């Protein structure tokens, strides 16, 4: 079992000859810095989320303000047209002598005030439209920042996870190559784990016996450790060349190992 990152060994969670399952934690490297970086990245996510939420609220309020200002402008335009009509009528009456100067001036003043209110409302509407563009851009930037923060958290979590070495298979820890406190390099081999729930047995046969064996053939075998027990297996492959020392042909048998009786190195 190799480590993809370097660092100082903080805790070894298993012992030699211990049974482990796939995914079980074997070793933890010192990871205080990685934890701090992850905490900062998570904090940045919360900040970005709050910024996005605030900007969404502001954007909603600005859109409401635009709607109000638009309606206000429409009302003022209608009102100004009515005042202008009255002013035209009053001007005619004044010229005919049926109205006084003060009455005409009062309507003119009302018209000028209405015109000023309309201009102010148009300016307010224009400012609101500019503001909504600015806030939409700010919202988009903060949404992008939030996505970047999420990606950063995923990367930090992966970096932190790399400091926690886990078993890739179910088996037995046959060797531990480092101690707590030691510094390891990336790619260092830290554990040897052997899965012996199924084993491969090498058997050698004489040349004249080769015609009697074939791939996939069921066989039984024994070992000196369990002379009275027969183990069933299946021939997985047969070597094409003889052993240079014995002159026999190796064949390899795959067998189940109930009770884990068969061990590596047995004859």
Tab-separated table of C-alpha atoms in Angstrom:
chain	number	residue	atom	x	y	z
A	1	UNK	CA	0.000	0.000	0.000
A	2	UNK	CA	1.514	3.323	-1.129
A	3	UNK	CA	0.884	6.912	-0.074
A	4	UNK	CA	0.150	9.445	-2.811
A	5	UNK	CA	1.442	12.318	-0.646
A	6	UNK	CA	4.363	12.891	1.674
A	7	UNK	CA	4.331	13.964	5.303
A	8	UNK	CA	4.905	12.928	8.882
A	9	UNK	CA	3.214	9.768	10.145
A	10	UNK	CA	0.827	10.832	12.932
A	11	UNK	CA	-1.070	7.627	13.763
A	12	UNK	CA	-0.808	4.018	12.622
A	13	UNK	CA	-4.237	2.484	13.206
A	14	UNK	CA	-3.415	-1.206	12.619
A	15	UNK	CA	-0.840	-3.798	13.638
A	16	UNK	CA	0.996	-6.510	11.772
A	17	UNK	CA	-0.983	-9.749	11.285
A	18	UNK	CA	-4.238	-7.840	11.776
A	19	UNK	CA	-7.212	-8.565	9.522
A	20	UNK	CA	-8.437	-5.459	7.699
A	21	UNK	CA	-11.343	-4.766	5.368
A	22	UNK	CA	-11.343	-2.757	2.165
A	23	UNK	CA	-11.635	0.952	2.983
A	24	UNK	CA	-10.438	0.555	6.589
A	25	UNK	CA	-8.227	3.383	7.869
A	26	UNK	CA	-4.615	2.237	8.154
A	27	UNK	CA	-2.584	5.380	8.765
A	28	UNK	CA	-3.035	9.121	9.245
A	29	UNK	CA	-0.413	11.685	8.288
A	30	UNK	CA	-0.071	14.959	10.172
A	31	UNK	CA	-2.743	17.090	8.512
A	32	UNK	CA	-3.271	20.218	10.639
A	33	UNK	CA	-2.433	22.519	7.708
A	34	UNK	CA	-4.829	20.689	5.391
A	35	UNK	CA	-7.620	20.952	7.976
A	36	UNK	CA	-7.045	24.711	8.372
A	37	UNK	CA	-7.120	25.199	4.605
A	38	UNK	CA	-10.365	23.230	4.389
A	39	UNK	CA	-11.901	25.293	7.211
A	40	UNK	CA	-10.944	28.526	5.418
A	41	UNK	CA	-12.429	27.258	2.159
A	42	UNK	CA	-15.678	26.301	3.926
A	43	UNK	CA	-15.768	29.758	5.524
A	44	UNK	CA	-15.364	31.337	2.089
A	45	UNK	CA	-18.328	29.297	0.869
A	46	UNK	CA	-20.501	30.674	3.688
A	47	UNK	CA	-19.370	34.229	2.884
A	48	UNK	CA	-20.127	33.742	-0.812
A	49	UNK	CA	-23.533	32.208	-0.012
A	50	UNK	CA	-24.444	35.193	2.174
A	51	UNK	CA	-23.253	37.631	-0.511
A	52	UNK	CA	-25.337	35.865	-3.147
A	53	UNK	CA	-28.390	35.864	-0.870
A	54	UNK	CA	-27.982	39.581	-0.066
A	55	UNK	CA	-27.551	40.492	-3.724
A	56	UNK	CA	-30.594	38.439	-4.718
A	57	UNK	CA	-32.627	40.353	-2.119
A	58	UNK	CA	-31.241	43.699	-3.313
A	59	UNK	CA	-31.947	42.744	-6.917
A	60	UNK	CA	-35.528	41.862	-6.065
A	61	UNK	CA	-36.007	45.189	-4.266
A	62	UNK	CA	-34.488	47.103	-7.181
A	63	UNK	CA	-36.813	45.352	-9.634
A	64	UNK	CA	-39.752	46.334	-7.439
A	65	UNK	CA	-38.442	49.912	-7.412
A	66	UNK	CA	-38.240	49.883	-11.220
A	67	UNK	CA	-41.832	48.701	-11.431
A	68	UNK	CA	-42.952	51.430	-9.017
A	69	UNK	CA	-40.963	54.106	-10.880
A	70	UNK	CA	-42.311	52.951	-14.251
A	71	UNK	CA	-45.898	53.178	-12.996
A	72	UNK	CA	-45.143	56.561	-11.421
A	73	UNK	CA	-43.753	57.907	-14.710
A	74	UNK	CA	-46.819	56.694	-16.588
A	75	UNK	CA	-49.127	58.343	-14.042
A	76	UNK	CA	-47.172	61.616	-14.200
A	77	UNK	CA	-47.266	61.625	-18.016
A	78	UNK	CA	-51.040	61.182	-17.927
A	79	UNK	CA	-51.388	63.877	-15.263
A	80	UNK	CA	-49.147	66.289	-17.185
A	81	UNK	CA	-51.213	65.842	-20.349
A	82	UNK	CA	-54.333	66.679	-18.347
A	83	UNK	CA	-52.701	69.805	-16.884
A	84	UNK	CA	-51.500	70.851	-20.356
A	85	UNK	CA	-55.052	70.519	-21.688
A	86	UNK	CA	-56.392	72.617	-18.820
A	87	UNK	CA	-53.619	75.184	-19.392
A	88	UNK	CA	-54.566	75.473	-23.065
A	89	UNK	CA	-58.215	75.977	-22.151
A	90	UNK	CA	-57.324	78.522	-19.467
A	91	UNK	CA	-55.114	80.437	-21.926
A	92	UNK	CA	-58.040	80.737	-24.327
A	93	UNK	CA	-60.368	81.902	-21.546
A	94	UNK	CA	-57.777	84.452	-20.391
A	95	UNK	CA	-57.373	85.828	-23.894
A	96	UNK	CA	-61.173	86.104	-24.126
A	97	UNK	CA	-61.275	87.916	-20.801
A	98	UNK	CA	-63.163	85.118	-19.079
A	99	UNK	CA	-60.297	84.273	-16.714
A	100	UNK	CA	-57.839	86.130	-14.540
A	101	UNK	CA	-54.057	86.281	-14.742
A	102	UNK	CA	-53.740	84.649	-11.329
A	103	UNK	CA	-55.814	81.664	-12.438
A	104	UNK	CA	-53.651	81.238	-15.557
A	105	UNK	CA	-50.432	81.549	-13.545
A	106	UNK	CA	-51.668	78.958	-11.020
A	107	UNK	CA	-52.194	76.369	-13.775
A	108	UNK	CA	-48.805	77.251	-15.323
A	109	UNK	CA	-47.175	76.682	-11.925
A	110	UNK	CA	-48.978	73.361	-11.576
A	111	UNK	CA	-47.791	72.388	-15.069
A	112	UNK	CA	-44.156	73.284	-14.297
A	113	UNK	CA	-44.264	71.326	-11.051
A	114	UNK	CA	-45.758	68.322	-12.839
A	115	UNK	CA	-43.070	68.534	-15.531
A	116	UNK	CA	-40.331	68.678	-12.864
A	117	UNK	CA	-41.818	65.695	-11.026
A	118	UNK	CA	-41.885	63.754	-14.293
A	119	UNK	CA	-38.222	64.520	-15.006
A	120	UNK	CA	-37.235	63.488	-11.475
A	121	UNK	CA	-39.176	60.242	-11.787
A	122	UNK	CA	-37.517	59.500	-15.133
A	123	UNK	CA	-34.099	60.069	-13.543
A	124	UNK	CA	-35.027	57.762	-10.661
A	125	UNK	CA	-36.125	55.098	-13.137
A	126	UNK	CA	-32.912	55.496	-15.123
A	127	UNK	CA	-30.787	55.186	-11.977
A	128	UNK	CA	-32.715	52.065	-10.927
A	129	UNK	CA	-32.092	50.458	-14.318
A	130	UNK	CA	-28.374	51.198	-14.063
A	131	UNK	CA	-28.396	49.874	-10.510
A	132	UNK	CA	-30.055	46.628	-11.552
A	133	UNK	CA	-27.397	46.087	-14.230
A	134	UNK	CA	-24.673	46.656	-11.657
A	135	UNK	CA	-26.286	44.300	-9.159
A	136	UNK	CA	-26.889	41.622	-11.792
A	137	UNK	CA	-23.181	41.736	-12.640
A	138	UNK	CA	-22.243	41.633	-8.944
A	139	UNK	CA	-24.592	38.679	-8.415
A	140	UNK	CA	-23.069	36.798	-11.344
A	141	UNK	CA	-19.546	37.442	-10.033
A	142	UNK	CA	-20.495	36.226	-6.558
A	143	UNK	CA	-22.180	33.134	-7.989
A	144	UNK	CA	-18.960	32.371	-9.877
A	145	UNK	CA	-17.002	32.970	-6.679
A	146	UNK	CA	-19.299	30.530	-4.861
A	147	UNK	CA	-18.709	27.859	-7.520
A	148	UNK	CA	-14.950	28.398	-7.294
A	149	UNK	CA	-15.159	28.093	-3.513
A	150	UNK	CA	-17.062	24.809	-3.838
A	151	UNK	CA	-14.433	23.494	-6.241
A	152	UNK	CA	-11.726	24.615	-3.829
A	153	UNK	CA	-13.444	22.783	-0.955
A	154	UNK	CA	-13.654	19.616	-3.044
A	155	UNK	CA	-9.930	19.914	-3.774
A	156	UNK	CA	-9.111	20.586	-0.098
A	157	UNK	CA	-11.225	17.599	0.972
A	158	UNK	CA	-9.367	15.420	-1.505
A	159	UNK	CA	-6.029	16.726	-0.219
A	160	UNK	CA	-7.095	16.018	3.373
A	161	UNK	CA	-8.350	12.561	2.407
A	162	UNK	CA	-4.935	11.827	0.875
A	163	UNK	CA	-3.468	12.082	4.388
A	164	UNK	CA	-5.690	9.183	5.500
A	165	UNK	CA	-4.373	5.994	3.983
A	166	UNK	CA	-6.986	3.257	3.641
A	167	UNK	CA	-6.855	-0.407	2.702
A	168	UNK	CA	-7.560	-1.048	-0.968
A	169	UNK	CA	-8.373	-4.719	-0.374
A	170	UNK	CA	-9.625	-6.985	2.387
A	171	UNK	CA	-6.796	-9.052	3.790
A	172	UNK	CA	-4.071	-9.365	6.407
A	173	UNK	CA	-1.425	-6.761	7.206
A	174	UNK	CA	1.776	-8.740	6.787
A	175	UNK	CA	4.230	-5.828	7.086
A	176	UNK	CA	4.364	-2.192	8.250
A	177	UNK	CA	7.374	-0.299	6.911
A	178	UNK	CA	7.175	2.977	8.875
A	179	UNK	CA	6.682	4.082	12.474
A	180	UNK	CA	4.755	6.985	13.974
A	181	UNK	CA	6.730	10.221	13.769
A	182	UNK	CA	8.691	9.246	10.670
A	183	UNK	CA	8.555	11.382	7.542
A	184	UNK	CA	7.560	9.664	4.310
A	185	UNK	CA	7.905	10.685	0.675
A	186	UNK	CA	5.117	10.542	-1.922
A	187	UNK	CA	4.881	7.049	-3.347
A	188	UNK	CA	6.444	5.409	-0.297
A	189	UNK	CA	5.318	1.838	0.387
A	190	UNK	CA	3.838	1.823	3.900
A	191	UNK	CA	2.041	-1.503	4.261
A	192	UNK	CA	1.915	-4.933	2.744
A	193	UNK	CA	-1.561	-6.450	2.731
A	194	UNK	CA	-2.252	-9.921	1.405
A	195	UNK	CA	-5.712	-11.165	0.508
A	196	UNK	CA	-5.662	-14.903	1.201
A	197	UNK	CA	-9.395	-15.595	1.021
A	198	UNK	CA	-8.426	-16.966	-2.363
A	199	UNK	CA	-4.917	-18.217	-3.071
A	200	UNK	CA	-2.887	-19.249	-6.067
A	201	UNK	CA	-0.892	-22.451	-5.651
A	202	UNK	CA	2.075	-23.317	-7.851
A	203	UNK	CA	2.380	-27.016	-8.656
A	204	UNK	CA	5.017	-28.627	-10.869
A	205	UNK	CA	4.254	-31.604	-13.108
A	206	UNK	CA	6.434	-33.900	-15.133
A	207	UNK	CA	6.542	-33.493	-18.900
A	208	UNK	CA	4.835	-36.841	-19.460
A	209	UNK	CA	1.923	-35.739	-17.224
A	210	UNK	CA	1.162	-32.558	-19.211
A	211	UNK	CA	-1.413	-34.255	-21.489
A	212	UNK	CA	-3.463	-35.108	-18.397
A	213	UNK	CA	-3.913	-31.505	-17.222
A	214	UNK	CA	-5.671	-28.553	-18.813
A	215	UNK	CA	-6.837	-25.057	-17.909
A	216	UNK	CA	-10.108	-25.031	-15.938
A	217	UNK	CA	-9.649	-28.595	-14.698
A	218	UNK	CA	-10.725	-29.218	-11.060
A	219	UNK	CA	-7.962	-30.598	-8.824
A	220	UNK	CA	-7.318	-31.304	-5.146
A	221	UNK	CA	-4.060	-30.746	-3.277
A	222	UNK	CA	-2.557	-31.085	0.185
A	223	UNK	CA	0.199	-29.320	2.114
A	224	UNK	CA	2.676	-30.593	4.720
A	225	UNK	CA	0.913	-28.425	7.307
A	226	UNK	CA	-2.439	-30.160	6.724
A	227	UNK	CA	-1.541	-33.619	5.463
A	228	UNK	CA	-4.965	-35.082	6.203
A	229	UNK	CA	-6.932	-32.252	4.547
A	230	UNK	CA	-7.592	-31.938	0.836
A	231	UNK	CA	-8.098	-28.505	-0.705
A	232	UNK	CA	-10.113	-28.183	-3.940
A	233	UNK	CA	-9.023	-25.828	-6.696
A	234	UNK	CA	-9.106	-25.120	-10.422
A	235	UNK	CA	-6.143	-24.920	-12.791
A	236	UNK	CA	-5.866	-21.279	-13.858
A	237	UNK	CA	-2.907	-21.502	-16.227
A	238	UNK	CA	-0.096	-23.791	-17.323
A	239	UNK	CA	3.425	-22.556	-18.018
A	240	UNK	CA	4.740	-22.966	-21.556
A	241	UNK	CA	8.309	-23.495	-20.348
A	242	UNK	CA	9.824	-25.875	-17.835
A	243	UNK	CA	11.526	-24.796	-14.629
A	244	UNK	CA	15.258	-24.554	-15.405
A	245	UNK	CA	16.212	-26.222	-12.106
A	246	UNK	CA	13.663	-29.033	-11.847
A	247	UNK	CA	12.799	-29.603	-15.492
A	248	UNK	CA	9.129	-29.714	-14.507
A	249	UNK	CA	6.324	-27.527	-15.836
A	250	UNK	CA	4.679	-25.128	-13.360
A	251	UNK	CA	0.918	-24.939	-13.307
A	252	UNK	CA	-1.086	-22.551	-11.158
A	253	UNK	CA	-4.169	-23.525	-9.194
A	254	UNK	CA	-6.725	-21.029	-7.849
A	255	UNK	CA	-8.320	-22.187	-4.603
A	256	UNK	CA	-10.608	-20.884	-1.886
A	257	UNK	CA	-9.052	-20.563	1.564
A	258	UNK	CA	-11.755	-21.167	4.207
A	259	UNK	CA	-10.493	-20.454	7.688
A	260	UNK	CA	-7.408	-18.828	6.128
A	261	UNK	CA	-5.439	-22.028	6.705
A	262	UNK	CA	-3.271	-21.591	3.614
A	263	UNK	CA	-0.522	-18.998	3.959
A	264	UNK	CA	1.981	-17.414	1.624
A	265	UNK	CA	5.215	-19.380	1.371
A	266	UNK	CA	3.739	-22.760	2.309
A	267	UNK	CA	5.027	-25.730	0.330
